[in-house]
CSV table of C-alpha atoms and ligand atoms in Angstrom, one decimal:
chain,number,residue,atom,x,y,z
A,15,UNK,CA,42.9,46.2,-11.0
A,16,UNK,CA,39.8,48.5,-12.0
A,17,UNK,CA,36.8,48.7,-9.1
A,18,UNK,CA,34.2,46.7,-10.4
A,19,UNK,CA,30.6,44.9,-9.9
A,20,UNK,CA,29.9,41.2,-10.0
A,21,UNK,CA,26.7,40.5,-11.0
A,22,UNK,CA,25.8,36.8,-9.3
A,23,UNK,CA,22.1,35.1,-9.8
A,24,UNK,CA,20.3,32.1,-10.2
A,25,UNK,CA,17.3,29.9,-9.0
A,26,UNK,CA,18.6,28.0,-5.5
A,27,UNK,CA,21.0,26.5,-5.0
A,28,UNK,CA,22.9,27.1,-8.1
A,29,UNK,CA,26.0,27.7,-6.1
A,30,UNK,CA,25.4,31.6,-6.3
A,31,UNK,CA,27.7,32.4,-2.2
A,32,UNK,CA,29.9,30.2,-2.4
A,33,UNK,CA,31.1,31.0,-5.6
A,34,UNK,CA,30.3,34.6,-4.9
A,35,UNK,CA,32.6,34.8,-1.3
A,36,UNK,CA,35.0,32.7,-3.6
A,37,UNK,CA,35.4,35.3,-5.7
A,38,UNK,CA,35.3,38.3,-3.2
A,39,UNK,CA,37.7,37.4,-1.3
A,40,UNK,CA,40.0,36.5,-4.2
A,41,UNK,CA,39.3,40.3,-5.8
A,42,UNK,CA,39.4,41.3,-2.2
A,43,UNK,CA,35.7,43.1,-3.1
A,44,UNK,CA,33.0,42.6,0.3
A,45,UNK,CA,30.8,40.1,-0.6
A,46,UNK,CA,26.3,41.1,-0.1
A,47,UNK,CA,24.3,37.6,0.3
A,48,UNK,CA,21.1,40.0,-0.9
A,49,UNK,CA,19.2,36.0,0.2
A,50,UNK,CA,20.0,36.8,3.8
A,51,UNK,CA,18.5,40.1,3.3
A,52,UNK,CA,15.2,39.1,2.7
A,53,UNK,CA,15.7,36.3,5.4
A,54,UNK,CA,15.6,38.8,7.9
A,55,UNK,CA,13.2,40.6,7.3
A,56,UNK,CA,11.4,36.5,6.8
A,57,UNK,CA,12.4,35.8,10.5
A,58,UNK,CA,11.2,38.6,12.3
A,59,UNK,CA,8.0,38.6,10.3
A,60,UNK,CA,7.2,34.8,11.1
A,61,UNK,CA,9.0,36.3,14.9
A,62,UNK,CA,5.4,39.2,14.2
A,63,UNK,CA,2.8,36.6,13.1
A,64,UNK,CA,2.5,38.6,10.2
A,65,UNK,CA,0.9,37.8,7.5
A,66,UNK,CA,2.6,37.6,4.8
A,67,UNK,CA,-0.3,38.7,2.0
A,68,UNK,CA,-0.5,41.6,3.1
A,69,UNK,CA,2.6,44.5,1.4
A,70,UNK,CA,1.3,47.5,4.1
A,71,UNK,CA,2.1,45.3,7.6
A,72,UNK,CA,5.4,44.2,5.9
A,73,UNK,CA,6.6,47.4,4.8
A,74,UNK,CA,5.5,49.6,7.7
A,75,UNK,CA,7.8,46.6,9.8
A,76,UNK,CA,11.3,46.5,6.9
A,77,UNK,CA,10.8,50.4,7.2
A,78,UNK,CA,12.2,49.6,11.6
A,79,UNK,CA,14.5,46.9,11.0
A,80,UNK,CA,17.7,46.8,10.7
A,81,UNK,CA,19.8,44.3,8.2
A,82,UNK,CA,23.8,44.4,8.8
A,83,UNK,CA,25.8,41.7,6.5
A,84,UNK,CA,28.8,42.3,8.9
A,85,UNK,CA,32.5,39.9,7.9
A,86,UNK,CA,34.0,38.4,10.5
A,87,UNK,CA,36.7,36.0,10.8
A,88,UNK,CA,34.4,32.8,10.2
A,89,UNK,CA,32.5,35.0,7.3
A,90,UNK,CA,29.4,36.9,7.5
A,91,UNK,CA,27.1,37.9,9.8
A,92,UNK,CA,23.9,38.7,9.3
A,93,UNK,CA,22.7,40.3,12.3
A,94,UNK,CA,19.1,41.5,12.4
A,95,UNK,CA,18.1,44.3,14.6
A,96,UNK,CA,22.1,44.0,16.8
A,97,UNK,CA,20.9,40.0,16.9
A,98,UNK,CA,22.9,37.3,15.2
A,99,UNK,CA,20.1,35.8,13.1
A,100,UNK,CA,23.2,33.8,11.1
A,101,UNK,CA,22.1,30.6,11.8
A,102,UNK,CA,18.8,30.7,12.4
A,103,UNK,CA,17.3,33.2,9.0
A,104,UNK,CA,17.9,29.0,7.2
A,105,UNK,CA,16.0,27.5,8.9
A,106,UNK,CA,13.4,25.7,6.1
A,107,UNK,CA,10.5,27.7,8.5
A,108,UNK,CA,12.3,31.2,6.5
A,109,UNK,CA,13.8,29.4,3.5
A,110,UNK,CA,9.1,27.6,3.2
A,111,UNK,CA,8.1,31.7,3.5
A,112,UNK,CA,11.4,33.9,1.8
A,113,UNK,CA,9.3,34.1,-1.7
A,114,UNK,CA,6.2,35.2,-0.3
A,115,UNK,CA,7.8,38.1,1.2
A,116,UNK,CA,10.6,39.2,-1.4
A,117,UNK,CA,7.3,39.1,-4.2
A,118,UNK,CA,5.9,42.4,-2.7
A,119,UNK,CA,7.1,45.5,-5.2
A,120,UNK,CA,7.6,48.0,-1.9
A,121,UNK,CA,9.5,45.4,0.0
A,122,UNK,CA,11.9,45.5,-3.2
A,123,UNK,CA,12.1,49.1,-3.9
A,124,UNK,CA,13.4,49.4,0.3
A,125,UNK,CA,15.8,45.9,-0.1
A,126,UNK,CA,17.3,47.0,-3.5
A,127,UNK,CA,17.4,50.9,-2.5
A,128,UNK,CA,19.3,49.5,0.7
A,129,UNK,CA,21.4,47.3,-1.3
A,130,UNK,CA,22.4,49.9,-3.5
A,131,UNK,CA,24.0,51.7,-0.7
A,132,UNK,CA,26.1,49.2,0.3
A,133,UNK,CA,27.9,49.3,-3.4
A,134,UNK,CA,28.1,52.6,-4.4
A,135,UNK,CA,31.9,53.0,-2.6
A,136,UNK,CA,33.9,49.8,-3.0
A,137,UNK,CA,34.2,46.3,-5.4
A,138,UNK,CA,31.4,43.9,-4.5
A,139,UNK,CA,30.5,41.2,-5.7
A,140,UNK,CA,26.2,40.8,-5.5
A,141,UNK,CA,24.3,38.0,-5.1
A,142,UNK,CA,20.6,37.4,-5.3
A,143,UNK,CA,17.9,36.8,-7.7
A,144,UNK,CA,17.8,40.8,-9.8
A,145,UNK,CA,21.4,42.5,-9.3
A,146,UNK,CA,21.9,41.8,-12.3
A,147,UNK,CA,18.7,43.5,-13.9
A,148,UNK,CA,17.3,45.5,-11.1
A,149,UNK,CA,20.2,46.6,-8.1
A,150,UNK,CA,23.0,46.7,-10.7
A,151,UNK,CA,21.3,46.7,-14.0
A,152,UNK,CA,25.3,48.7,-14.9
A,153,UNK,CA,27.2,45.9,-13.4
A,154,UNK,CA,30.3,45.3,-15.6
A,155,UNK,CA,30.1,41.3,-14.6
A,156,UNK,CA,26.5,39.5,-14.9
A,157,UNK,CA,27.0,36.5,-14.1
A,158,UNK,CA,23.7,33.7,-14.9
A,159,UNK,CA,24.8,30.2,-12.4
A,160,UNK,CA,22.0,27.5,-13.2
A,161,UNK,CA,22.3,23.9,-12.5
A,162,UNK,CA,19.9,20.5,-12.8
A,163,UNK,CA,16.8,20.2,-10.3
A,164,UNK,CA,18.3,17.1,-9.1
A,165,UNK,CA,21.3,18.2,-8.5
A,166,UNK,CA,20.5,21.2,-6.9
A,167,UNK,CA,18.5,18.8,-4.7
A,168,UNK,CA,22.3,16.7,-3.9
A,169,UNK,CA,23.6,20.0,-2.9
A,170,UNK,CA,21.3,21.3,-0.1
A,171,UNK,CA,20.2,17.1,1.4
A,172,UNK,CA,24.5,16.9,1.3
A,173,UNK,CA,25.1,20.1,2.9
A,174,UNK,CA,22.2,18.9,5.5
A,175,UNK,CA,23.5,15.8,6.7
A,176,UNK,CA,27.0,18.1,7.2
A,177,UNK,CA,25.3,20.7,9.6
A,178,UNK,CA,23.3,17.0,11.0
A,179,UNK,CA,19.6,18.0,9.5
A,180,UNK,CA,18.7,15.2,8.1
A,181,UNK,CA,16.6,15.8,5.9
A,182,UNK,CA,14.2,14.4,2.1
A,183,UNK,CA,16.0,15.0,-0.8
A,184,UNK,CA,11.9,15.1,-3.2
A,185,UNK,CA,11.5,17.0,-0.7
A,186,UNK,CA,14.0,19.3,-1.2
A,187,UNK,CA,13.5,19.4,-4.7
A,188,UNK,CA,10.1,19.9,-4.0
A,189,UNK,CA,10.6,23.0,-2.1
A,190,UNK,CA,13.2,24.5,-4.2
A,191,UNK,CA,11.4,23.7,-7.6
A,192,UNK,CA,8.2,25.7,-5.6
A,193,UNK,CA,10.4,28.8,-4.2
A,194,UNK,CA,11.9,28.9,-8.4
A,195,UNK,CA,8.3,29.1,-9.8
A,196,UNK,CA,6.8,31.7,-7.2
A,197,UNK,CA,10.5,33.6,-7.9
A,198,UNK,CA,10.1,33.0,-11.8
A,199,UNK,CA,6.8,34.3,-11.7
A,200,UNK,CA,6.4,37.7,-9.6
A,201,UNK,CA,5.5,40.5,-11.5
A,202,UNK,CA,8.7,42.2,-9.5
A,203,UNK,CA,12.5,41.6,-10.9
A,204,UNK,CA,11.4,38.2,-12.0
A,205,UNK,CA,14.5,35.6,-11.5
A,206,UNK,CA,15.5,36.5,-15.2
A,207,UNK,CA,18.8,36.1,-16.5
A,208,UNK,CA,20.3,39.6,-17.9
A,209,UNK,CA,20.9,39.9,-21.9
A,210,UNK,CA,24.1,40.7,-21.5
A,211,UNK,CA,24.7,38.5,-18.6
A,212,UNK,CA,26.9,34.4,-18.6
A,213,UNK,CA,25.8,31.4,-18.3
A,214,UNK,CA,27.2,28.5,-15.9
A,215,UNK,CA,25.6,25.7,-15.8
A,216,UNK,CA,27.1,24.5,-12.4
A,217,UNK,CA,25.7,20.3,-12.7
A,218,UNK,CA,28.9,19.8,-13.3
A,219,UNK,CA,31.6,21.3,-12.6
A,220,UNK,CA,33.3,22.0,-9.4
A,221,UNK,CA,32.6,24.7,-7.5
A,222,UNK,CA,35.7,26.4,-7.7
A,223,UNK,CA,35.6,25.6,-11.4
A,224,UNK,CA,32.6,27.7,-11.7
A,225,UNK,CA,35.0,29.9,-9.4
A,226,UNK,CA,37.7,30.3,-11.5
A,227,UNK,CA,34.9,31.2,-15.2
A,228,UNK,CA,33.4,33.6,-13.0
A,229,UNK,CA,37.1,35.2,-12.1
A,230,UNK,CA,37.9,35.0,-16.3
A,231,UNK,CA,35.2,36.7,-17.4
A,232,UNK,CA,36.4,39.5,-13.9
A,233,UNK,CA,39.5,39.5,-16.2
A,234,UNK,CA,37.9,40.0,-19.4
A,235,UNK,CA,36.2,43.3,-18.1
A,236,UNK,CA,39.4,44.3,-16.5
A,237,UNK,CA,42.2,44.2,-18.9
A,238,UNK,CA,39.9,45.6,-20.9
B,16,CDP,O1,20.2,30.4,-1.1
B,16,CDP,P1,19.4,30.3,-1.4
B,16,CDP,O2,18.9,30.1,-3.5
B,16,CDP,O3,18.5,29.1,-1.3
B,16,CDP,O4,18.2,31.1,-1.6
B,16,CDP,P2,19.0,32.9,-0.9
B,16,CDP,O5,19.5,33.5,-1.7
B,16,CDP,O6,19.4,32.8,-0.1
B,16,CDP,O7,16.9,33.2,-0.8
B,16,CDP,C1,16.0,33.7,-0.7
B,16,CDP,C2,14.7,34.1,-1.1
B,16,CDP,O8,14.5,35.8,-1.0
B,16,CDP,C3,14.4,33.4,-2.6
B,16,CDP,O9,13.7,32.7,-3.4
B,16,CDP,C4,14.0,34.9,-3.1
B,16,CDP,O10,12.5,34.9,-2.7
B,16,CDP,C5,14.6,36.2,-2.0
B,16,CDP,N1,15.7,36.9,-2.8
B,16,CDP,C6,14.9,38.0,-3.8
B,16,CDP,O11,13.5,38.1,-4.7
B,16,CDP,N2,15.7,38.3,-4.8
B,16,CDP,C7,17.3,38.2,-4.5
B,16,CDP,N3,17.6,39.2,-4.8
B,16,CDP,C8,17.4,37.7,-3.8
B,16,CDP,C9,16.9,36.6,-2.6
B,17,CDP,O1,24.0,30.9,-3.1
B,17,CDP,P1,23.0,29.2,-3.6
B,17,CDP,O2,21.6,29.5,-3.5
B,17,CDP,O3,22.9,29.9,-5.2
B,17,CDP,O4,23.6,28.6,-3.5
B,17,CDP,P2,25.3,27.9,-2.4
B,17,CDP,O5,25.0,27.9,-1.2
B,17,CDP,O6,26.1,28.5,-2.7
B,17,CDP,O7,25.7,26.4,-3.1
B,17,CDP,C1,24.7,25.2,-2.5
B,17,CDP,C2,25.6,23.5,-2.1
B,17,CDP,O8,25.6,23.4,-2.9
B,17,CDP,C3,26.6,24.4,-1.3
B,17,CDP,O9,26.7,23.2,-0.1
B,17,CDP,C4,27.2,24.0,-2.1
B,17,CDP,O10,29.3,23.3,-1.5
B,17,CDP,C5,27.2,23.2,-3.2
B,17,CDP,N1,28.1,22.9,-4.5
B,17,CDP,C6,29.0,22.8,-5.6
B,17,CDP,O11,28.9,21.1,-4.9
B,17,CDP,N2,28.8,21.9,-6.3
B,17,CDP,C7,29.0,24.3,-7.0
B,17,CDP,N3,29.6,23.8,-8.3
B,17,CDP,C8,28.2,24.8,-6.6
B,17,CDP,C9,27.9,24.6,-5.5
């Protein structure tokens, strides 16, 4: 099969990363979680007590920040200046602040450069908000995953139960709605379906059903 690039976009908790990992494994491609990169920068900015509304200090910080996505036996690790922050970047504090960091155009330019460099030489499955529209506009396969906000909040709730962190379903729903709103309304590369993306509503689909649909799209392209 020719090496192709799979772009997966969509709002929070639509199933992007879960499905992207399965698809990457099946195709023996690398998986690139671009959200993890914005989360890592957000963690460092919060730890440095930076004001997230000001663009230039964030850009300067990013220029001195090393973010590595490393494949390991236990899945993908996120290394921030060589330190393992895989769990820390999923904290509620980072989640509540990441969209304020990701809205700055100059931060995005630097992140997109890094993401494009990661996708240069190999087959990739990359997930995020602007992959099909900005990072890999020529991706051979573009998928846009959606699901009702109720279902997405329920998924995050269940995830938290499994991790042993009880949370409030209504609060999760509000957080997801707020983040989707900022991501969709920002001027720089907003969350939007690319014209040539295939939309899949995952509300009542299992993870494997969604992965199968994505793999079908890959097969269509590969057999052309
Ligand atoms: O997994 P979840 O949907 O909660 O979020 P994520 O993919 O880890 O992304 C976290 C945040 O990073 C998003 O809400 C966006 O603000 C930002 N992001 C972005 O702007 N562009 C991307 N390509 C990926 C993430
Ligand atoms: O990456 P994104 O924020 O879009 O979502 P995710 O982290 O991949 O998925 C959020 C949660 O929903 C995970 O716990 C998945 O196992 C679950 N999920 C699901 O239950 N059914 C699907 N069709 C897709 C995801």
